[in-house]
Coordinates of C-alpha atoms in Angstrom, one line a residue:
M1 CA 66.7 0.9 18.3
Q2 CA 63.3 1.2 20.6
P3 CA 62.0 -1.7 20.9
Q4 CA 58.4 -2.0 19.1
I5 CA 55.4 -1.7 21.7
I6 CA 52.4 -4.0 20.5
L7 CA 49.3 -2.8 21.9
L8 CA 46.6 -4.5 20.1
K9 CA 46.0 -8.1 19.8
E10 CA 47.8 -9.4 16.4
G11 CA 45.8 -9.3 13.3
T12 CA 43.7 -6.1 14.3
E13 CA 43.5 -3.9 11.1
N14 CA 43.4 -0.4 12.2
S15 CA 43.5 2.3 10.0
Q16 CA 43.0 6.2 10.7
G17 CA 43.4 9.6 9.6
T18 CA 42.3 11.3 6.3
S19 CA 42.7 8.3 4.1
Q20 CA 40.4 6.4 6.3
L21 CA 37.8 8.8 6.1
L22 CA 38.0 9.2 2.4
S23 CA 37.7 5.4 1.9
N24 CA 34.6 5.4 3.7
I25 CA 33.0 8.1 1.8
T26 CA 33.8 6.1 -1.2
A27 CA 32.3 2.9 0.3
C28 CA 29.2 5.2 0.9
Q29 CA 29.2 6.4 -2.7
A30 CA 29.3 2.4 -4.0
V31 CA 25.8 1.7 -2.0
V32 CA 24.3 5.0 -3.4
D33 CA 25.2 3.8 -6.9
A34 CA 23.0 0.7 -6.3
V35 CA 19.9 2.7 -5.7
R36 CA 20.6 5.7 -7.7
T37 CA 18.5 4.6 -10.9
T38 CA 15.5 3.9 -8.9
L39 CA 14.4 7.2 -8.3
G40 CA 11.4 9.0 -9.6
P41 CA 8.8 7.6 -12.0
R42 CA 11.1 6.8 -14.6
G43 CA 13.4 4.6 -12.6
M44 CA 14.6 1.2 -13.2
D45 CA 14.4 -1.6 -11.0
K46 CA 16.8 -4.0 -9.4
L47 CA 16.5 -7.6 -9.4
V48 CA 18.3 -9.0 -6.1
V49 CA 18.9 -12.8 -5.6
D50 CA 19.5 -14.0 -2.4
Q51 CA 21.9 -16.9 -1.3
G52 CA 18.9 -19.4 -1.3
G53 CA 18.0 -18.1 -5.0
K54 CA 14.8 -16.3 -4.1
A55 CA 14.7 -13.0 -6.9
T56 CA 13.3 -10.1 -5.7
I57 CA 12.4 -7.4 -8.0
S58 CA 11.8 -3.8 -6.5
N59 CA 11.9 -0.5 -6.6
D60 CA 11.9 0.2 -2.9
G61 CA 15.0 1.9 -1.8
A62 CA 14.7 0.4 1.7
T63 CA 13.6 -2.8 0.5
I64 CA 16.9 -3.3 -2.0
M65 CA 19.3 -2.0 0.8
N66 CA 18.3 -4.9 3.1
L67 CA 18.5 -7.6 0.4
L68 CA 22.1 -5.9 -0.4
E69 CA 23.5 -7.4 3.0
V70 CA 26.4 -4.4 3.2
V71 CA 29.2 -5.5 5.3
H72 CA 31.2 -2.1 5.4
P73 CA 30.9 -0.6 8.8
A74 CA 30.4 2.8 7.5
A75 CA 28.3 2.1 4.8
K76 CA 25.7 0.3 7.1
T77 CA 24.6 3.8 8.3
L78 CA 23.2 4.6 4.9
V79 CA 20.9 1.0 5.4
D80 CA 20.1 2.3 8.7
I81 CA 18.7 5.6 7.5
A82 CA 16.7 3.9 4.6
K83 CA 15.1 1.9 7.3
S84 CA 14.8 4.6 9.6
Q85 CA 12.9 6.5 6.9
D86 CA 10.7 3.7 5.8
A87 CA 9.6 2.9 9.1
E88 CA 8.8 6.7 10.0
V89 CA 7.3 8.0 6.8
G90 CA 7.5 5.0 4.6
D91 CA 8.3 6.6 1.2
G92 CA 11.4 8.5 0.3
T93 CA 13.9 5.8 1.5
T94 CA 16.0 6.1 -2.3
S95 CA 16.1 9.8 -1.9
V96 CA 17.3 9.8 1.8
V97 CA 20.2 7.5 0.4
L98 CA 21.0 9.6 -2.3
L99 CA 21.1 12.9 -0.3
A100 CA 23.4 11.5 2.0
G101 CA 26.1 10.0 -0.2
E102 CA 25.7 13.5 -2.3
F103 CA 26.7 15.5 0.8
L104 CA 29.8 13.4 1.6
K105 CA 30.8 13.7 -2.2
Q106 CA 30.5 17.4 -2.2
V107 CA 32.5 18.0 0.9
K108 CA 35.0 15.0 0.1
P109 CA 37.3 17.6 -1.7
F110 CA 37.3 20.0 1.4
V111 CA 38.6 16.8 3.4
E112 CA 41.2 16.2 1.0
E113 CA 42.5 19.6 1.3
G114 CA 42.7 19.0 5.0
V115 CA 39.6 20.9 6.4
H116 CA 38.8 19.6 10.0
P117 CA 35.5 17.6 9.9
R118 CA 34.4 19.4 12.9
I119 CA 34.2 22.5 10.8
I120 CA 32.4 20.6 8.3
I121 CA 29.8 18.9 10.8
R122 CA 29.2 22.5 12.3
A123 CA 28.4 23.8 8.8
F124 CA 26.0 20.5 8.3
R125 CA 24.1 21.3 11.4
K126 CA 23.5 24.9 10.6
A127 CA 22.6 23.9 6.8
T128 CA 20.1 21.7 8.0
Q129 CA 18.3 23.9 10.4
L130 CA 18.0 26.4 7.7
A131 CA 16.4 23.9 5.4
V132 CA 13.9 22.5 7.8
E133 CA 12.9 25.9 8.9
K134 CA 12.7 26.7 5.2
I135 CA 10.3 23.8 4.4
N136 CA 8.2 24.7 7.3
S137 CA 7.7 28.1 6.0
L138 CA 6.9 27.4 2.5
S139 CA 4.9 24.2 3.2
V140 CA 0.9 24.4 2.3
K141 CA -1.6 23.7 5.1
I142 CA -4.2 21.3 4.1
E143 CA -7.7 22.5 4.9
K144 CA -9.4 19.5 6.6
S145 CA -12.7 21.0 6.8
N146 CA -13.8 20.7 3.2
T147 CA -13.8 16.6 3.2
A148 CA -13.9 16.6 -0.8
E149 CA -11.2 18.9 -1.2
H150 CA -9.2 17.1 1.6
R151 CA -9.8 13.8 0.0
A152 CA -8.6 14.8 -3.5
L153 CA -5.1 15.8 -1.9
L154 CA -4.7 12.7 -0.2
E155 CA -5.3 10.9 -3.3
K156 CA -2.5 13.2 -5.0
C157 CA 0.1 12.4 -2.4
A158 CA -0.7 8.7 -3.0
A159 CA -0.5 9.2 -6.7
T160 CA 2.8 11.0 -6.4
S161 CA 4.2 8.2 -3.9
L162 CA 3.0 5.3 -6.6
S163 CA 4.3 7.2 -10.1
S164 CA 7.8 6.0 -9.2
K165 CA 6.5 2.5 -8.6
L166 CA 5.8 -0.8 -11.0
I167 CA 2.3 0.1 -11.0
H168 CA 2.2 3.5 -12.0
Q169 CA 0.0 2.9 -15.1
Q170 CA -2.6 2.1 -12.7
K171 CA -2.0 5.0 -9.8
A172 CA -5.4 6.5 -10.1
F173 CA -7.3 3.3 -9.4
F174 CA -4.8 2.2 -6.5
S175 CA -4.6 5.9 -4.9
K176 CA -8.3 5.7 -4.6
M177 CA -8.1 2.4 -3.0
V178 CA -5.4 3.6 -0.5
V179 CA -7.5 6.6 0.6
D180 CA -10.4 4.8 1.1
A181 CA -8.8 2.4 3.0
V182 CA -7.2 4.8 5.2
L183 CA -10.1 6.5 5.5
M184 CA -12.0 3.6 6.8
L185 CA -9.7 3.2 9.6
D186 CA -10.4 4.8 13.1
D187 CA -8.3 7.9 14.4
L188 CA -5.1 6.0 15.2
L189 CA -4.7 4.8 11.7
P190 CA -3.1 1.3 12.9
L191 CA -1.6 -0.2 10.0
N192 CA -2.2 -3.8 11.1
M193 CA -5.9 -3.2 10.4
I194 CA -5.2 -3.0 6.6
G195 CA -5.0 -6.6 5.4
V196 CA -3.5 -7.2 2.1
K197 CA -4.2 -10.7 0.5
K198 CA -2.4 -11.7 -2.7
I199 CA -4.2 -14.0 -5.3
Q200 CA -2.4 -14.7 -8.5
G201 CA -4.5 -14.4 -11.9
G202 CA -6.7 -11.8 -13.1
A203 CA -5.6 -8.1 -14.2
L204 CA -4.5 -5.6 -11.5
E205 CA -7.7 -3.7 -12.3
D206 CA -9.7 -6.7 -10.6
S207 CA -7.8 -5.9 -7.2
Q208 CA -10.6 -4.7 -4.7
L209 CA -11.2 -3.4 -1.2
I210 CA -13.3 -5.1 1.1
N211 CA -14.5 -3.3 4.2
G212 CA -14.0 -5.6 6.5
V213 CA -12.2 -8.9 7.1
A214 CA -11.6 -11.4 4.1
F215 CA -9.5 -14.6 4.4
K216 CA -9.0 -17.7 1.9
K217 CA -11.1 -20.4 2.6
T218 CA -9.3 -22.8 5.0
F219 CA -9.2 -26.5 4.7
S220 CA -12.6 -28.0 4.9
Y221 CA -14.3 -31.4 5.9
A222 CA -17.1 -33.5 4.1
G223 CA -20.3 -31.3 4.6
F224 CA -19.5 -27.9 3.8
E225 CA -20.8 -27.9 0.4
M226 CA -24.3 -28.1 2.3
Q227 CA -23.6 -25.2 4.2
P228 CA -25.1 -21.7 3.3
K229 CA -22.7 -19.3 1.7
K230 CA -24.5 -15.8 2.9
Y231 CA -25.8 -14.8 6.1
I232 CA -27.2 -11.5 7.2
N233 CA -26.3 -10.1 10.4
P234 CA -25.1 -13.8 11.4
K235 CA -23.7 -14.1 15.0
I236 CA -20.0 -15.3 14.8
A237 CA -18.2 -17.5 17.3
L238 CA -14.6 -17.4 17.7
L239 CA -13.1 -20.6 19.2
N240 CA -9.6 -22.1 20.0
V241 CA -11.3 -25.6 20.4
E242 CA -10.7 -28.6 18.5
L243 CA -14.0 -29.8 17.2
E244 CA -13.0 -33.5 15.8
L245 CA -12.6 -37.1 16.9
K246 CA -9.2 -38.1 17.8
A247 CA -7.9 -41.6 16.9
E248 CA -7.1 -43.2 20.3
R249 CA -3.6 -41.7 21.4
D250 CA -0.9 -43.9 20.8
N251 CA 1.1 -44.0 24.0
A252 CA -2.4 -44.0 26.1
E253 CA -3.3 -47.6 27.3
V254 CA -6.8 -48.4 28.1
R255 CA -7.3 -51.9 29.5
V256 CA -10.5 -53.5 28.8
E257 CA -12.4 -56.7 29.4
S258 CA -15.0 -56.8 26.8
V259 CA -16.1 -55.2 23.6
S260 CA -19.3 -53.3 25.4
E261 CA -16.5 -51.6 27.5
Y262 CA -14.4 -50.4 24.5
Q263 CA -18.0 -49.3 23.0
K264 CA -18.5 -47.0 26.4
V265 CA -15.2 -45.5 25.7
V266 CA -15.9 -44.6 22.2
D267 CA -19.3 -43.5 23.0
A268 CA -17.9 -41.1 25.8
E269 CA -15.7 -39.5 23.3
W270 CA -18.7 -39.2 20.6
Q271 CA -20.7 -37.8 23.8
I272 CA -18.2 -34.8 24.5
L273 CA -17.9 -34.1 20.8
Y274 CA -21.7 -33.7 20.6
E275 CA -22.1 -31.8 24.0
K276 CA -19.6 -29.3 22.6
L277 CA -21.3 -28.9 19.2
D278 CA -24.8 -28.8 20.8
K279 CA -23.7 -25.8 23.3
I280 CA -22.3 -24.0 20.2
V281 CA -25.9 -24.4 18.3
Q282 CA -27.7 -23.2 21.5
S283 CA -25.5 -20.0 21.8
G284 CA -27.3 -19.2 18.5
A285 CA -24.0 -18.7 16.6
Q286 CA -24.3 -19.0 12.8
V287 CA -20.5 -18.5 11.6
V288 CA -18.2 -21.0 13.5
L289 CA -14.6 -20.0 13.4
S290 CA -11.7 -21.8 15.0
K291 CA -8.2 -22.0 15.1
L292 CA -7.7 -25.6 15.5
P293 CA -9.2 -28.2 13.0
I294 CA -13.2 -28.6 12.8
G295 CA -13.6 -32.3 11.7
D296 CA -15.9 -33.7 9.5
V297 CA -18.7 -35.1 12.1
A298 CA -18.9 -31.3 13.1
T299 CA -18.7 -29.9 10.0
Q300 CA -21.9 -32.2 8.8
Y301 CA -23.7 -31.5 12.3
F302 CA -23.4 -27.9 11.5
A303 CA -24.5 -28.2 7.6
D304 CA -27.5 -30.0 9.0
R305 CA -28.6 -26.9 11.0
D306 CA -27.8 -24.4 8.5
M307 CA -24.6 -23.1 10.1
F308 CA -21.1 -22.2 8.8
C309 CA -18.0 -23.5 10.1
A310 CA -14.2 -22.8 9.0
G311 CA -11.5 -24.4 11.2
R312 CA -7.6 -23.8 11.0
V313 CA -8.1 -20.2 10.6
P314 CA -4.5 -18.3 10.8
E315 CA -4.3 -16.7 13.8
E316 CA -3.8 -13.0 12.5
D317 CA -6.8 -13.5 10.4
L318 CA -9.0 -14.6 13.4
K319 CA -7.5 -11.8 15.5
R320 CA -8.5 -9.1 12.9
T321 CA -12.0 -10.6 12.7
M322 CA -12.2 -10.6 16.6
K323 CA -11.3 -6.7 16.5
A324 CA -13.8 -6.0 13.8
C325 CA -16.5 -8.2 14.6
G326 CA -16.0 -7.8 18.5
G327 CA -16.8 -11.2 20.7
S328 CA -13.6 -13.0 21.8
V329 CA -11.6 -16.1 21.3
M330 CA -12.8 -18.7 23.5
S331 CA -11.2 -22.0 24.5
T332 CA -14.3 -23.5 25.7
A333 CA -17.5 -24.6 24.2
H334 CA -19.2 -24.5 27.7
D335 CA -19.8 -20.7 28.4
L336 CA -20.7 -19.4 25.0
N337 CA -23.4 -16.3 25.3
E338 CA -24.2 -13.2 23.4
S339 CA -21.2 -10.8 24.9
V340 CA -18.5 -13.1 23.4
L341 CA -20.2 -13.4 20.0
G342 CA -19.1 -11.2 17.2
Q343 CA -21.4 -9.7 15.0
C344 CA -21.2 -8.3 11.2
E345 CA -23.8 -7.2 8.5
I346 CA -23.1 -9.5 5.8
F347 CA -21.0 -12.8 5.8
E348 CA -20.3 -14.6 2.5
E349 CA -18.2 -17.1 1.0
V350 CA -17.0 -15.9 -2.5
Q351 CA -14.9 -17.3 -5.5
I352 CA -11.9 -15.0 -6.2
G353 CA -9.5 -16.2 -8.9
G354 CA -9.0 -20.0 -8.1
E355 CA -9.6 -19.3 -4.3
R356 CA -12.6 -19.0 -2.2
F357 CA -12.8 -16.5 0.4
N358 CA -14.8 -15.7 3.2
I359 CA -15.7 -12.2 3.8
F360 CA -17.0 -10.5 6.6
K361 CA -18.6 -6.9 5.7
G362 CA -19.8 -4.2 7.8
C363 CA -18.1 -5.0 11.1
K364 CA -19.5 -2.8 14.1
N365 CA -16.4 -2.6 16.4
A366 CA -13.3 -1.5 15.0
K367 CA -12.6 -0.2 11.3
T368 CA -10.6 -2.6 9.3
C369 CA -10.4 -3.5 5.8
T370 CA -8.7 -5.9 3.5
M371 CA -7.0 -5.4 0.1
L372 CA -7.5 -8.2 -2.4
L373 CA -4.6 -7.9 -4.8
R374 CA -4.8 -9.6 -8.2
G375 CA -2.1 -9.9 -10.8
G376 CA 0.3 -11.9 -12.7
A377 CA 3.5 -13.1 -11.4
E378 CA 4.2 -13.5 -7.7
Q379 CA 7.0 -11.2 -7.7
F380 CA 5.0 -8.6 -9.2
L381 CA 2.4 -8.9 -6.7
E382 CA 5.0 -8.6 -3.9
E383 CA 6.2 -5.6 -5.5
T384 CA 2.8 -4.0 -5.9
E385 CA 2.1 -4.7 -2.0
R386 CA 5.4 -2.8 -1.1
S387 CA 4.5 -0.1 -3.4
L388 CA 1.2 -0.1 -1.7
H389 CA 2.5 0.0 1.7
D390 CA 4.5 3.2 0.9
A391 CA 1.3 5.0 -0.2
I392 CA -0.7 3.9 2.8
M393 CA 2.2 5.3 4.9
I394 CA 2.3 8.4 3.2
V395 CA -1.6 8.8 3.2
R396 CA -1.4 8.0 7.1
R397 CA 1.3 10.7 7.5
T398 CA -0.5 13.4 5.4
I399 CA -3.6 13.0 7.5
K400 CA -1.5 13.5 10.8
N401 CA 0.8 16.0 9.5
D402 CA -1.3 18.3 7.4
S403 CA 1.5 20.3 5.4
V404 CA 2.4 19.2 1.8
V405 CA 5.1 20.5 -0.6
A406 CA 5.5 20.1 -4.2
G407 CA 7.6 17.0 -5.2
G408 CA 9.6 16.2 -8.3
G409 CA 12.7 18.1 -7.5
A410 CA 11.2 21.5 -6.5
I411 CA 11.7 21.8 -3.0
E412 CA 15.2 20.5 -3.4
M413 CA 15.8 23.5 -5.7
E414 CA 14.2 26.0 -3.6
L415 CA 16.2 24.9 -0.4
S416 CA 19.4 24.9 -2.4
R417 CA 18.7 28.5 -3.6
H418 CA 18.2 29.6 -0.2
L419 CA 21.2 27.9 1.1
R420 CA 22.9 29.2 -1.5
D421 CA 21.9 32.8 -1.0
Y422 CA 22.6 32.3 2.6
S423 CA 26.2 31.0 2.3
R424 CA 27.2 34.5 0.7
T425 CA 26.2 36.5 3.6
I426 CA 28.4 34.5 5.9
A427 CA 32.5 34.7 6.1
G428 CA 34.9 32.0 6.6
K429 CA 35.3 28.4 5.5
E430 CA 31.5 27.9 6.3
Q431 CA 30.5 30.0 3.2
L432 CA 32.3 27.3 1.0
L433 CA 30.6 24.4 2.8
I434 CA 27.1 25.7 2.9
G435 CA 27.6 26.3 -0.8
A436 CA 28.7 22.7 -1.4
I437 CA 25.7 21.5 0.6
A438 CA 23.3 23.7 -1.4
K439 CA 24.8 22.0 -4.6
A440 CA 24.4 18.6 -3.3
L441 CA 20.6 19.0 -2.9
E442 CA 20.3 19.5 -6.7
V443 CA 21.0 15.8 -6.7
I444 CA 17.4 14.9 -6.5
P445 CA 16.4 16.8 -9.6
R446 CA 19.5 15.7 -11.5
Q447 CA 18.8 12.1 -10.7
L448 CA 15.2 12.2 -11.9
S449 CA 16.2 14.3 -15.1
D450 CA 18.9 11.2 -15.8
N451 CA 16.9 8.3 -15.0
A452 CA 14.2 9.7 -17.5
G453 CA 17.1 10.2 -20.0
F454 CA 16.8 14.4 -20.1
D455 CA 19.8 16.6 -20.5
A456 CA 20.3 17.1 -16.6
T457 CA 22.7 20.2 -17.1
N458 CA 19.9 21.6 -19.3
I459 CA 17.1 21.4 -17.1
L460 CA 19.0 22.3 -13.9
N461 CA 19.9 25.8 -15.7
K462 CA 16.3 26.4 -16.2
L463 CA 15.1 25.3 -12.9
R464 CA 17.8 27.6 -11.3
Q465 CA 16.7 30.7 -13.4
K466 CA 12.8 30.2 -12.2
H467 CA 13.9 29.7 -8.7
A468 CA 16.3 32.7 -8.8
Q469 CA 13.0 34.6 -10.2
G470 CA 11.3 33.3 -7.1
Q471 CA 9.0 30.9 -8.6
C472 CA 9.5 28.4 -5.7
W473 CA 7.4 25.4 -6.7
Y474 CA 9.0 24.7 -10.2
G475 CA 10.3 21.1 -10.6
V476 CA 11.2 18.7 -13.0
D477 CA 8.4 17.5 -15.5
I478 CA 8.9 14.0 -16.7
M479 CA 5.8 13.9 -18.9
K480 CA 6.8 17.0 -21.0
E481 CA 10.8 16.6 -20.7
D482 CA 10.5 20.2 -19.4
I483 CA 10.2 22.1 -16.2
S484 CA 6.6 22.9 -14.7
D485 CA 5.0 24.3 -11.9
N486 CA 4.7 20.9 -9.8
F487 CA 2.1 22.3 -7.4
E488 CA -0.3 23.1 -10.1
S489 CA 0.5 19.6 -11.7
C490 CA -0.4 18.2 -8.3
V491 CA 3.0 16.5 -7.7
W492 CA 2.7 16.5 -3.9
E493 CA 4.3 15.2 -1.0
P494 CA 3.9 15.5 2.7
A495 CA 6.6 18.1 4.0
I496 CA 7.5 15.5 6.7
I497 CA 9.0 13.3 4.2
K498 CA 11.5 16.1 3.0
I499 CA 12.4 17.3 6.6
N500 CA 12.8 13.5 7.7
A501 CA 15.2 12.7 4.8
I502 CA 17.1 15.8 4.9
T503 CA 17.8 15.6 8.9
A504 CA 18.5 11.8 8.4
A505 CA 20.9 12.1 5.5
S506 CA 22.7 15.0 6.9
E507 CA 22.9 13.2 10.3
A508 CA 24.3 10.1 8.5
A509 CA 26.9 12.6 6.8
C510 CA 28.1 13.7 10.3
L511 CA 28.4 10.5 11.6
I512 CA 30.7 9.3 8.8
L513 CA 32.6 12.3 8.9
S514 CA 33.2 12.1 12.5
V515 CA 34.9 8.8 12.3
D516 CA 38.4 8.9 11.4
E517 CA 39.9 5.5 12.8
T518 CA 38.3 2.0 12.1
I519 CA 39.9 -0.8 14.3
K520 CA 38.9 -4.4 13.0
N521 CA 39.3 -7.0 15.7
P522 CA 40.8 -10.3 14.3
K523 CA 38.5 -13.2 14.4
S524 CA 38.6 -15.2 17.7
G525 CA 39.9 -18.4 17.9
G526 CA 43.2 -19.3 16.4
H527 CA 42.6 -21.9 14.1
D528 CA 39.6 -20.9 11.8
A529 CA 41.4 -17.7 11.1
P530 CA 43.1 -18.3 7.9
Q531 CA 46.9 -18.8 8.1
M532 CA 48.6 -16.4 5.9
P533 CA 52.3 -17.2 5.3
Q534 CA 54.2 -14.1 6.4
M535 CA 55.2 -12.0 3.6
G536 CA 58.8 -10.0 3.3
R537 CA 61.5 -10.2 5.8
G538 CA 60.4 -11.3 9.1
M539 CA 62.1 -10.4 12.4
G540 CA 65.4 -11.7 12.7
R541 CA 65.2 -13.6 9.3
P542 CA 68.1 -13.2 7.0
M543 CA 67.6 -11.0 4.0

């Protein structure tokens, strides 16, 4: 009898070998099933409720994956690729998860039959490389010289992204708005210069895009009604100064002998305040914004001099105003001069829905814009914001990488055909594997058809025939329940999305295939680990 050698700490679970690999693949498929039905214009939405009871209704792959809180170590890689796709290109998060899951599903039988994972991984690398080369050779470059044409193209890309979202009825309206917003920015296209404010009430069509900064009217004191609500070419002072009288501090002690001395203390305080206010008025500023509160004395003082003020402005809004209108945020009122004041063409305060908004238009310095979204329920507005984020990212990407391919499953079918043809030219196990990967790419058009309730087999057969005849832009047409040339019907996507999705999905699949053992360490600290009774016959226990 050999004595048993204990290598790992007691309670460590380790499972290895093919069975482990297969269980990882199964876990990944469970994650894919969670987002499978959200793909495409006819995709369903998911309602995810977290521990706090907050419900989120979303159609965005990355959002759903984030809310799912996946704990299975292998399945987490799928969540990561969805996040990376979201950060890198913004849209296509559902597609990337679907592709990775389908890749694994198609190679699962080979793993069961004992093909070594390394061979499969090599086939993946080869197939990805071929696919990316094919996308690059097929993609259509955009003419940037013709502005009207370029604009129309960007709108089509934004509309394609929005067609699978909650707001697809208004996609024409919103795609114009998104393209306007992105084109207002400067060359670097910084995302944080597009502000999104959600205002409940009104219809979606009441949403508007403001060329400049807008923020909700802050809490205001007496006297603000007398302030003018509109200025042309005002100077703007941005402060980080408190302009209000403080009640005497609690724990400060001032000993005074007579009332007149106490009066001096109070007078000094008023004096300080008036001095600050006087400095601000002399600087020539007409709009005063402060991060800290502006009290009623100050509000009234400014109102008497036809100036507008707003205190307690949120920091991000103040920063965007600073970037847009120029000037800088001052922490003292003493050295206000022309150089630190901002300027814009029009400032006005407008009623929008139930809220009043301060709006700065025509800013000189930075290009910034603000979207004011209107709509019914809070969840609906949040989902609208997420959808617009995807569209904004798409437009930014299309401006930076100027090549597009047809969406709606067209490019996937073409890649599938290309890989299948290639697989027949090589010998060895890779022939079967690349064939399997080619089959996996068909999951996108298949899922699009399934989600819309079409007969997927029928549609895929038609598509295979068209692609075999060399018509490479044929894809699923949701409207006609048939297939059509998606390049002509303007279903376009930036090529970079597809490249990113395929490389990320194949990397994730390779990663999961290369794991053949999972070791879970036991929870540390003996007492909080659940004490499970020993099952079966322990060492030395009688039968």
